[in-house]
PDB file of C-alpha atoms and ligand atoms in Angstrom:
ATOM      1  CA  UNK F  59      98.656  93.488 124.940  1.00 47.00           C
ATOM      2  CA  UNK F  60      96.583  95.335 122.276  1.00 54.00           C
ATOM      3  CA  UNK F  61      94.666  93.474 119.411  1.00 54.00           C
ATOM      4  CA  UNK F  62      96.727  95.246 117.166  1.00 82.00           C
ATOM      5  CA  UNK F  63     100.036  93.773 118.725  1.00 85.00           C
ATOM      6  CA  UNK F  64      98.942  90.136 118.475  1.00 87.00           C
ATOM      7  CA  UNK F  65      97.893  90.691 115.179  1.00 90.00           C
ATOM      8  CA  UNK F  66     101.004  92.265 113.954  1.00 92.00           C
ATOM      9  CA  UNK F  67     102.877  89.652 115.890  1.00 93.00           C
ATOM     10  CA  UNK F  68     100.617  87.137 113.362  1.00 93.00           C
ATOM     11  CA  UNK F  69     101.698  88.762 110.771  1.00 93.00           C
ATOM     12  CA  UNK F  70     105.128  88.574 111.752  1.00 94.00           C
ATOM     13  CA  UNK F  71     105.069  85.217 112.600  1.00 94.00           C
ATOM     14  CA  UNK F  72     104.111  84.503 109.144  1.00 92.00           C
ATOM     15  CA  UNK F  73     106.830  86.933 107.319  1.00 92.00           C
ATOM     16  CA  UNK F  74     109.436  85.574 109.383  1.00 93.00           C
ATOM     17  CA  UNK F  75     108.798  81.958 108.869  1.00 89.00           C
ATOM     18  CA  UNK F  76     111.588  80.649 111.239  1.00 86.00           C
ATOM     19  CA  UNK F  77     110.058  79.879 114.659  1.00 92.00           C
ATOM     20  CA  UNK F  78     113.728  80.809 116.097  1.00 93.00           C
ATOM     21  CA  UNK F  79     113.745  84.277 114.826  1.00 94.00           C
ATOM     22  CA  UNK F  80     110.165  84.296 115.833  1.00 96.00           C
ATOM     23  CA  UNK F  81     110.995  83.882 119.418  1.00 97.00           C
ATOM     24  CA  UNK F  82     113.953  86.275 119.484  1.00 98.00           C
ATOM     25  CA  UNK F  83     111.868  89.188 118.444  1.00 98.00           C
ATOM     26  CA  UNK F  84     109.656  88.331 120.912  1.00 97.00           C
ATOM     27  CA  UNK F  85     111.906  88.429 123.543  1.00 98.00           C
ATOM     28  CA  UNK F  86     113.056  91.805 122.066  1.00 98.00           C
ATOM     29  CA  UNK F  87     109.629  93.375 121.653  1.00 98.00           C
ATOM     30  CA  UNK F  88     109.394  92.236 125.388  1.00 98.00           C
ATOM     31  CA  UNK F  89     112.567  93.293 126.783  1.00 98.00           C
ATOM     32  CA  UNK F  90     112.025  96.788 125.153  1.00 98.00           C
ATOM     33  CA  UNK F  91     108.932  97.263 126.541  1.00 98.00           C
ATOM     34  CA  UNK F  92     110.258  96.651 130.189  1.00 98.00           C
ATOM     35  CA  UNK F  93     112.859  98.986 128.751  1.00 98.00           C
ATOM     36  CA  UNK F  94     110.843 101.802 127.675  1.00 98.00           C
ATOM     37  CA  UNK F  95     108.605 101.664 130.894  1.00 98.00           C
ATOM     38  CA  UNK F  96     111.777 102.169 133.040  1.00 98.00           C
ATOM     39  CA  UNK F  97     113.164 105.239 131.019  1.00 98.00           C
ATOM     40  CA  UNK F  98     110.067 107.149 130.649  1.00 98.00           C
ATOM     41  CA  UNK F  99     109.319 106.124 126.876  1.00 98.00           C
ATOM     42  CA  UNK F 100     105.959 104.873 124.996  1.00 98.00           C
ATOM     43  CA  UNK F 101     106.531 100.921 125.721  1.00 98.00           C
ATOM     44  CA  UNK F 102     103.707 100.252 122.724  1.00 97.00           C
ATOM     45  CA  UNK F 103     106.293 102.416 120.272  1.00 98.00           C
ATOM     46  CA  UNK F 104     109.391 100.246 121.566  1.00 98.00           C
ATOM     47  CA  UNK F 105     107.105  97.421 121.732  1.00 98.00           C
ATOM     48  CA  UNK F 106     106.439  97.613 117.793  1.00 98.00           C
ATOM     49  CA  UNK F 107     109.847  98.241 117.134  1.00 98.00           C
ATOM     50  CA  UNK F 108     110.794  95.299 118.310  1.00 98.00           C
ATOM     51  CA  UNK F 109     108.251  93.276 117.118  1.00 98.00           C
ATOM     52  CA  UNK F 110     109.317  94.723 113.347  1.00 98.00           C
ATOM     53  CA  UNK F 111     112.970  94.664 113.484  1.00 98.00           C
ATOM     54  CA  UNK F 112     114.136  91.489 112.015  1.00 98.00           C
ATOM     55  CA  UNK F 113     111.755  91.395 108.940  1.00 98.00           C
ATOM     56  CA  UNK F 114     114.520  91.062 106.633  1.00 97.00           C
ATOM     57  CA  UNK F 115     117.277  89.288 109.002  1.00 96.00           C
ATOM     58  CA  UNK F 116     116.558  85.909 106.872  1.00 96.00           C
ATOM     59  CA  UNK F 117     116.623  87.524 103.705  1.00 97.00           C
ATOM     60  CA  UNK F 118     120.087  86.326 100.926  1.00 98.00           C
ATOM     61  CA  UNK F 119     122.666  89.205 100.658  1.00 98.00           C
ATOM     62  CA  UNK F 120     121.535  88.958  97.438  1.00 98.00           C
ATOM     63  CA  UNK F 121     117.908  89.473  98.033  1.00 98.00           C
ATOM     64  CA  UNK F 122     119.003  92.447 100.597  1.00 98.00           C
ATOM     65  CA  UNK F 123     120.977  94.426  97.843  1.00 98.00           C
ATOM     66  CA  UNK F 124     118.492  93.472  95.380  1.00 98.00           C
ATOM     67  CA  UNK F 125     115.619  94.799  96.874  1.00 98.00           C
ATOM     68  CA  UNK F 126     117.069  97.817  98.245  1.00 98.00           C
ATOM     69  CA  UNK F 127     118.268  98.992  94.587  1.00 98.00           C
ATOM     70  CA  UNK F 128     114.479  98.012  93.742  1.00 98.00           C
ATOM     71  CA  UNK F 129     113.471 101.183  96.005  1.00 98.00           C
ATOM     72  CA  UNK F 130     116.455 103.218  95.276  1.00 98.00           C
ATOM     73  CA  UNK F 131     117.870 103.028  98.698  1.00 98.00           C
ATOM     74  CA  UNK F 132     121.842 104.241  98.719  1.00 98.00           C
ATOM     75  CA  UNK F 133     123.961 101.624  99.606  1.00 98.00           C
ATOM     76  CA  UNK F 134     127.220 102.684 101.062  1.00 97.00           C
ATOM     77  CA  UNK F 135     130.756 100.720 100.895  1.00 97.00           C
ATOM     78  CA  UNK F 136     130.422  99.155 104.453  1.00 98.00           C
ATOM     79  CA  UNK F 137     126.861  97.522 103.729  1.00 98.00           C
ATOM     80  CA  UNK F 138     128.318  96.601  99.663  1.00 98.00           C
ATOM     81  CA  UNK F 139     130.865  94.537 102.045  1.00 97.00           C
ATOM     82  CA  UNK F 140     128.672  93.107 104.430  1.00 97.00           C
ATOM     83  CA  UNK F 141     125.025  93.503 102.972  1.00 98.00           C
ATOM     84  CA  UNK F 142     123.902  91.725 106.430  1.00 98.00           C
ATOM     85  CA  UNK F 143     123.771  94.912 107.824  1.00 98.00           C
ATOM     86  CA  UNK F 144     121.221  96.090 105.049  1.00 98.00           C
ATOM     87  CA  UNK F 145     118.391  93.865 106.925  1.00 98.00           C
ATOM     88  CA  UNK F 146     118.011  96.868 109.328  1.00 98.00           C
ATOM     89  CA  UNK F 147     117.155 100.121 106.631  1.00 98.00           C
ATOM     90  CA  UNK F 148     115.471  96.950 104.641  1.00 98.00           C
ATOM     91  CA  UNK F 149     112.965  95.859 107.216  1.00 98.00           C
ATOM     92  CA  UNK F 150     111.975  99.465 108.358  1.00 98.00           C
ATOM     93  CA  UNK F 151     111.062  99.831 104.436  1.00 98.00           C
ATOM     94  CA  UNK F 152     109.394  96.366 104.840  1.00 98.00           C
ATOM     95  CA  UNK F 153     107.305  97.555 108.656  1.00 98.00           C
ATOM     96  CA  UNK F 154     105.748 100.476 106.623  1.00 98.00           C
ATOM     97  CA  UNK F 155     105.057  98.750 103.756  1.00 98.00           C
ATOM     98  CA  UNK F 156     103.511  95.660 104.820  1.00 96.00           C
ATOM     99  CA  UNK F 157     102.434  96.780 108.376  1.00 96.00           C
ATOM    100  CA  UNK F 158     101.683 100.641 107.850  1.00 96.00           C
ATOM    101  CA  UNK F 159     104.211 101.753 110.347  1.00 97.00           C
ATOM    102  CA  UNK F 160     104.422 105.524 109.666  1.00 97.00           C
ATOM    103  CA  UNK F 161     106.062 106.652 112.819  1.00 98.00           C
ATOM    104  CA  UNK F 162     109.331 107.443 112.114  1.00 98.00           C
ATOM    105  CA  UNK F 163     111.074 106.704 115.591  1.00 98.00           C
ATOM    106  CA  UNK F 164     109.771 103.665 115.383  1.00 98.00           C
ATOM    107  CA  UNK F 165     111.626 103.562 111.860  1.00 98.00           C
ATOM    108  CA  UNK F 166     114.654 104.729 112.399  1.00 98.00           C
ATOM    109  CA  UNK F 167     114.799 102.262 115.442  1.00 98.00           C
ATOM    110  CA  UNK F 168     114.944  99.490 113.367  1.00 98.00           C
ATOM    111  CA  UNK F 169     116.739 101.438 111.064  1.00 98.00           C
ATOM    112  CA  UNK F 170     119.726 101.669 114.095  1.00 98.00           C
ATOM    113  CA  UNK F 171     119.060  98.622 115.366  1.00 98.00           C
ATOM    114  CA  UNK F 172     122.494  96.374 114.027  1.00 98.00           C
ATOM    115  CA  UNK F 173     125.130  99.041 112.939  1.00 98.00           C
ATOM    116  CA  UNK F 174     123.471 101.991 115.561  1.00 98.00           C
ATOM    117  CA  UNK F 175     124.824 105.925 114.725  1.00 98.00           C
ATOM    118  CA  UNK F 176     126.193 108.737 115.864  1.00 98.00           C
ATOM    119  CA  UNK F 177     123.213 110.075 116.967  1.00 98.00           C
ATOM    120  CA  UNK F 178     120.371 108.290 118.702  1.00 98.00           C
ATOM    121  CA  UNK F 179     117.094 108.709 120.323  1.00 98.00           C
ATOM    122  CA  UNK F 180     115.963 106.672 123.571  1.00 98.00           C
ATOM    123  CA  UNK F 181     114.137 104.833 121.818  1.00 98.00           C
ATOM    124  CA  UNK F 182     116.682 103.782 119.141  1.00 98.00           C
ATOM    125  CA  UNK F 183     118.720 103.625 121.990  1.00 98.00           C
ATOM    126  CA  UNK F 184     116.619 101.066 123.840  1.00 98.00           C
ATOM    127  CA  UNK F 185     115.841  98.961 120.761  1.00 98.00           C
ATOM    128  CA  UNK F 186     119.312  98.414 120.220  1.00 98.00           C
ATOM    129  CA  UNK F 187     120.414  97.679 123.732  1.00 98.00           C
ATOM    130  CA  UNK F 188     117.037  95.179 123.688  1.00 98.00           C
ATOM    131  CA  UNK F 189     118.128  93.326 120.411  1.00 98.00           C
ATOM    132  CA  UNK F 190     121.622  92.523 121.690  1.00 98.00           C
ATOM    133  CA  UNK F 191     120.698  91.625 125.545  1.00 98.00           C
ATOM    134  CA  UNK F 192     117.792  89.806 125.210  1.00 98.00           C
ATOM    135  CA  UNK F 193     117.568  86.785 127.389  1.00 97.00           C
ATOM    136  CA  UNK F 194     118.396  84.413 124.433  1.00 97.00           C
ATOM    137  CA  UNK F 195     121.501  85.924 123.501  1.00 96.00           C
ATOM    138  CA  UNK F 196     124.554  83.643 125.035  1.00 94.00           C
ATOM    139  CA  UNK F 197     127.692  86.130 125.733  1.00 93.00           C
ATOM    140  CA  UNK F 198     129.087  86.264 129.568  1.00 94.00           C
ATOM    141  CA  UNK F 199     128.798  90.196 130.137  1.00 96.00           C
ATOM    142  CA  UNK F 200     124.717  89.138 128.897  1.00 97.00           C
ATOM    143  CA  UNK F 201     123.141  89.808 131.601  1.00 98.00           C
ATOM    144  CA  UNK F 202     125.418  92.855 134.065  1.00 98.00           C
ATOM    145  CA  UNK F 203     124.435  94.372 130.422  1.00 98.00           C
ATOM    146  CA  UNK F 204     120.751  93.971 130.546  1.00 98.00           C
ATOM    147  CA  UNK F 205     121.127  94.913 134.539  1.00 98.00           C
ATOM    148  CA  UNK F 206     122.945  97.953 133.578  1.00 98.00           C
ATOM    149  CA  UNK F 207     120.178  98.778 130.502  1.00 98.00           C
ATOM    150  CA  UNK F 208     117.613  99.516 133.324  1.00 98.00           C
ATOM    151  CA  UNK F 209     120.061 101.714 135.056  1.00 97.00           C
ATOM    152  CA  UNK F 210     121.484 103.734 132.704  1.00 97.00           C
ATOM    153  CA  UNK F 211     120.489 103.653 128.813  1.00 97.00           C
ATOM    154  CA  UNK F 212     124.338 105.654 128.076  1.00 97.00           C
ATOM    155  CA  UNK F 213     126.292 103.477 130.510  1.00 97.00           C
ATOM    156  CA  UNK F 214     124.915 100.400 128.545  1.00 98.00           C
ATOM    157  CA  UNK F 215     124.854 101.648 125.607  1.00 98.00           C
ATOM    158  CA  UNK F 216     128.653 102.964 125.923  1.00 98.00           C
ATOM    159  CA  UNK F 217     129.064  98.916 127.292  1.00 98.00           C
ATOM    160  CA  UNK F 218     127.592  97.034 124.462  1.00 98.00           C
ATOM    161  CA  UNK F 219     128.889  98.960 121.671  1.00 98.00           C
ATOM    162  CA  UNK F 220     132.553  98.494 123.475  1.00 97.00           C
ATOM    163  CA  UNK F 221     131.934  94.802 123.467  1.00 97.00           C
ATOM    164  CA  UNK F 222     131.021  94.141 119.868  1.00 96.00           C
ATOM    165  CA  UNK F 223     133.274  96.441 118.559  1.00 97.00           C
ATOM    166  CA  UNK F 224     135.893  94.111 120.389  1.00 96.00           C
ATOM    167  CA  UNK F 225     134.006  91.402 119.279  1.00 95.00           C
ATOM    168  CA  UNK F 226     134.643  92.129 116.199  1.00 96.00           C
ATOM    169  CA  UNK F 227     138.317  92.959 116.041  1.00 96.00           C
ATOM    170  CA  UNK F 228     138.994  89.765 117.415  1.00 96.00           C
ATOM    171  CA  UNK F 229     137.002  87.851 114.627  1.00 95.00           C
ATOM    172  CA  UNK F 230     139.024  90.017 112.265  1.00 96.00           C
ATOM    173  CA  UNK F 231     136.282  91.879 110.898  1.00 96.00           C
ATOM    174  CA  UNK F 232     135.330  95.278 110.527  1.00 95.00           C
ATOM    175  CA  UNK F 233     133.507  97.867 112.271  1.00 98.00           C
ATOM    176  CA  UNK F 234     130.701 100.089 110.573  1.00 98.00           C
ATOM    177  CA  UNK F 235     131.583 103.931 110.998  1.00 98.00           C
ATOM    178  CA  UNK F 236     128.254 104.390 112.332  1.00 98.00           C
ATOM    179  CA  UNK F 237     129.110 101.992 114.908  1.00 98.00           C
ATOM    180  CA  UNK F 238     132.243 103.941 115.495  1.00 98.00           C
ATOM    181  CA  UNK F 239     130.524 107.073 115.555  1.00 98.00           C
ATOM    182  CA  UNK F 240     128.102 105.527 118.223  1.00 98.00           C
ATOM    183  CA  UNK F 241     130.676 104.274 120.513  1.00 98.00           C
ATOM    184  CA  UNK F 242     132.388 108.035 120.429  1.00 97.00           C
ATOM    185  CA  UNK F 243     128.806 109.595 121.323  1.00 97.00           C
ATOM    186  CA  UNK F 244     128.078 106.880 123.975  1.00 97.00           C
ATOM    187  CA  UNK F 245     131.824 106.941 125.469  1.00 93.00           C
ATOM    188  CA  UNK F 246     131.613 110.950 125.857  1.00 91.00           C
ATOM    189  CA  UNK F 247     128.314 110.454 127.323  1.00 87.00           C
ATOM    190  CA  UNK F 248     128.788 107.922 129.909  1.00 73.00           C
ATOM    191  CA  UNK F 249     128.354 108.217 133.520  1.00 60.00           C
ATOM    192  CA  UNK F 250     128.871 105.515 136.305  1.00 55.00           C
ATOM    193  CA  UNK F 251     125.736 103.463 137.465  1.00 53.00           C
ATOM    194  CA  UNK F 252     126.238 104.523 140.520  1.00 55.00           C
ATOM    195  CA  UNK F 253     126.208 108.184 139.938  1.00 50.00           C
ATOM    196  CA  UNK F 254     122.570 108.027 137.406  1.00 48.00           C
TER     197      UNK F 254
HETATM  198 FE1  LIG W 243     118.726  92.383 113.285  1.00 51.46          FE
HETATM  199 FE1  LIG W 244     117.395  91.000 116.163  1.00 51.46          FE
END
């Protein structure tokens, strides 16, 4: 672990405030880093990501809209429904502002990181798949996920987005097109573990 790392996790520590989400973006910082090494990727870029993805995840929907419209970020009809979603494009604002982050794949993985997109890197790829397996998380396919997220990034990517879009139906709620989107690029992408 690099000085910088524990002192951006300091700093994190601090901006979350919440010893909870603290520990969860540990686990995810962690878990992409294992990740990353497997696949071939920088595991100090997926590392930070993870470290900086929730910056905003305690933040009102109020405070979300408000201070996106404070930096003039669009903000389409899904995220006007459920301004949740806005803690992802929020906190990659908040990771460069507060904690210089000026790579943008490490942006746009937190960007991606709750409603993914049609079109991902690895790395977004792997940030994703590491926020919604991490060892915390309590859902029975939790860990053949996280097994299959070492295999094959597609495969589990293709898996995960399945299972919250499902998720989601059943709780009567909507979808975010880019979540559609992703699930149509992961689905035509997909191979079988056993044939990575
Ligand atoms: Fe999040
Ligand atoms: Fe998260």
């Amino acid at each position: 672990m690099t000085p910088r790392f524990a002192e951006i996790s300091r700093g994190v520590r601090d901006a979350l405030g919440q010893d909870h989400r603290y520990a969860h973006v540990i686990r995810v910082a962690r878990l992409a880093d294992r990740l990353a090494q497997r696949h071939g990727e920088d595991p100090a870029r997926a590392r930070l990501a993870g470290l900086l993805h929730d910056l905003a995840r305690l933040y009102t929907s109020e405070r979300l809209v408000a201070e996106c419209e404070a930096r003039a970020m669009p903000i389409d009809a899904f995220e006007r429904r459920n301004p949740i979603v806005l803690h992802a494009r929020l906190g990659a604002e908040l990771a460069r502002e507060r904690f210089g982050v000026t790579d943008e794949g490490v942006l746009d993985a937190i960007r991606r990181h709750t409603v993914a997109a049609g079109s991902m890197s690895r790395l977004d790829a792997i940030v994703y798949l590491a926020d919604g397996v991490e060892p915390g998380r309590q859902f029975p396919e939790r860990e053949s996920f996280e097994a299959l997220a070492f295999v094959d990034l597609d495969a589990a990517m293709a898996a995960v987005l399945r299972s919250s879009v499902a998720h989601l139906e059943r709780q009567g709620l909507e979808a975010a097109p880019q979540t559609i989107a992703a699930l149509a690029t992961y689905r035509s992408v997909e191979r079988t573990p056993l044939s990575a």
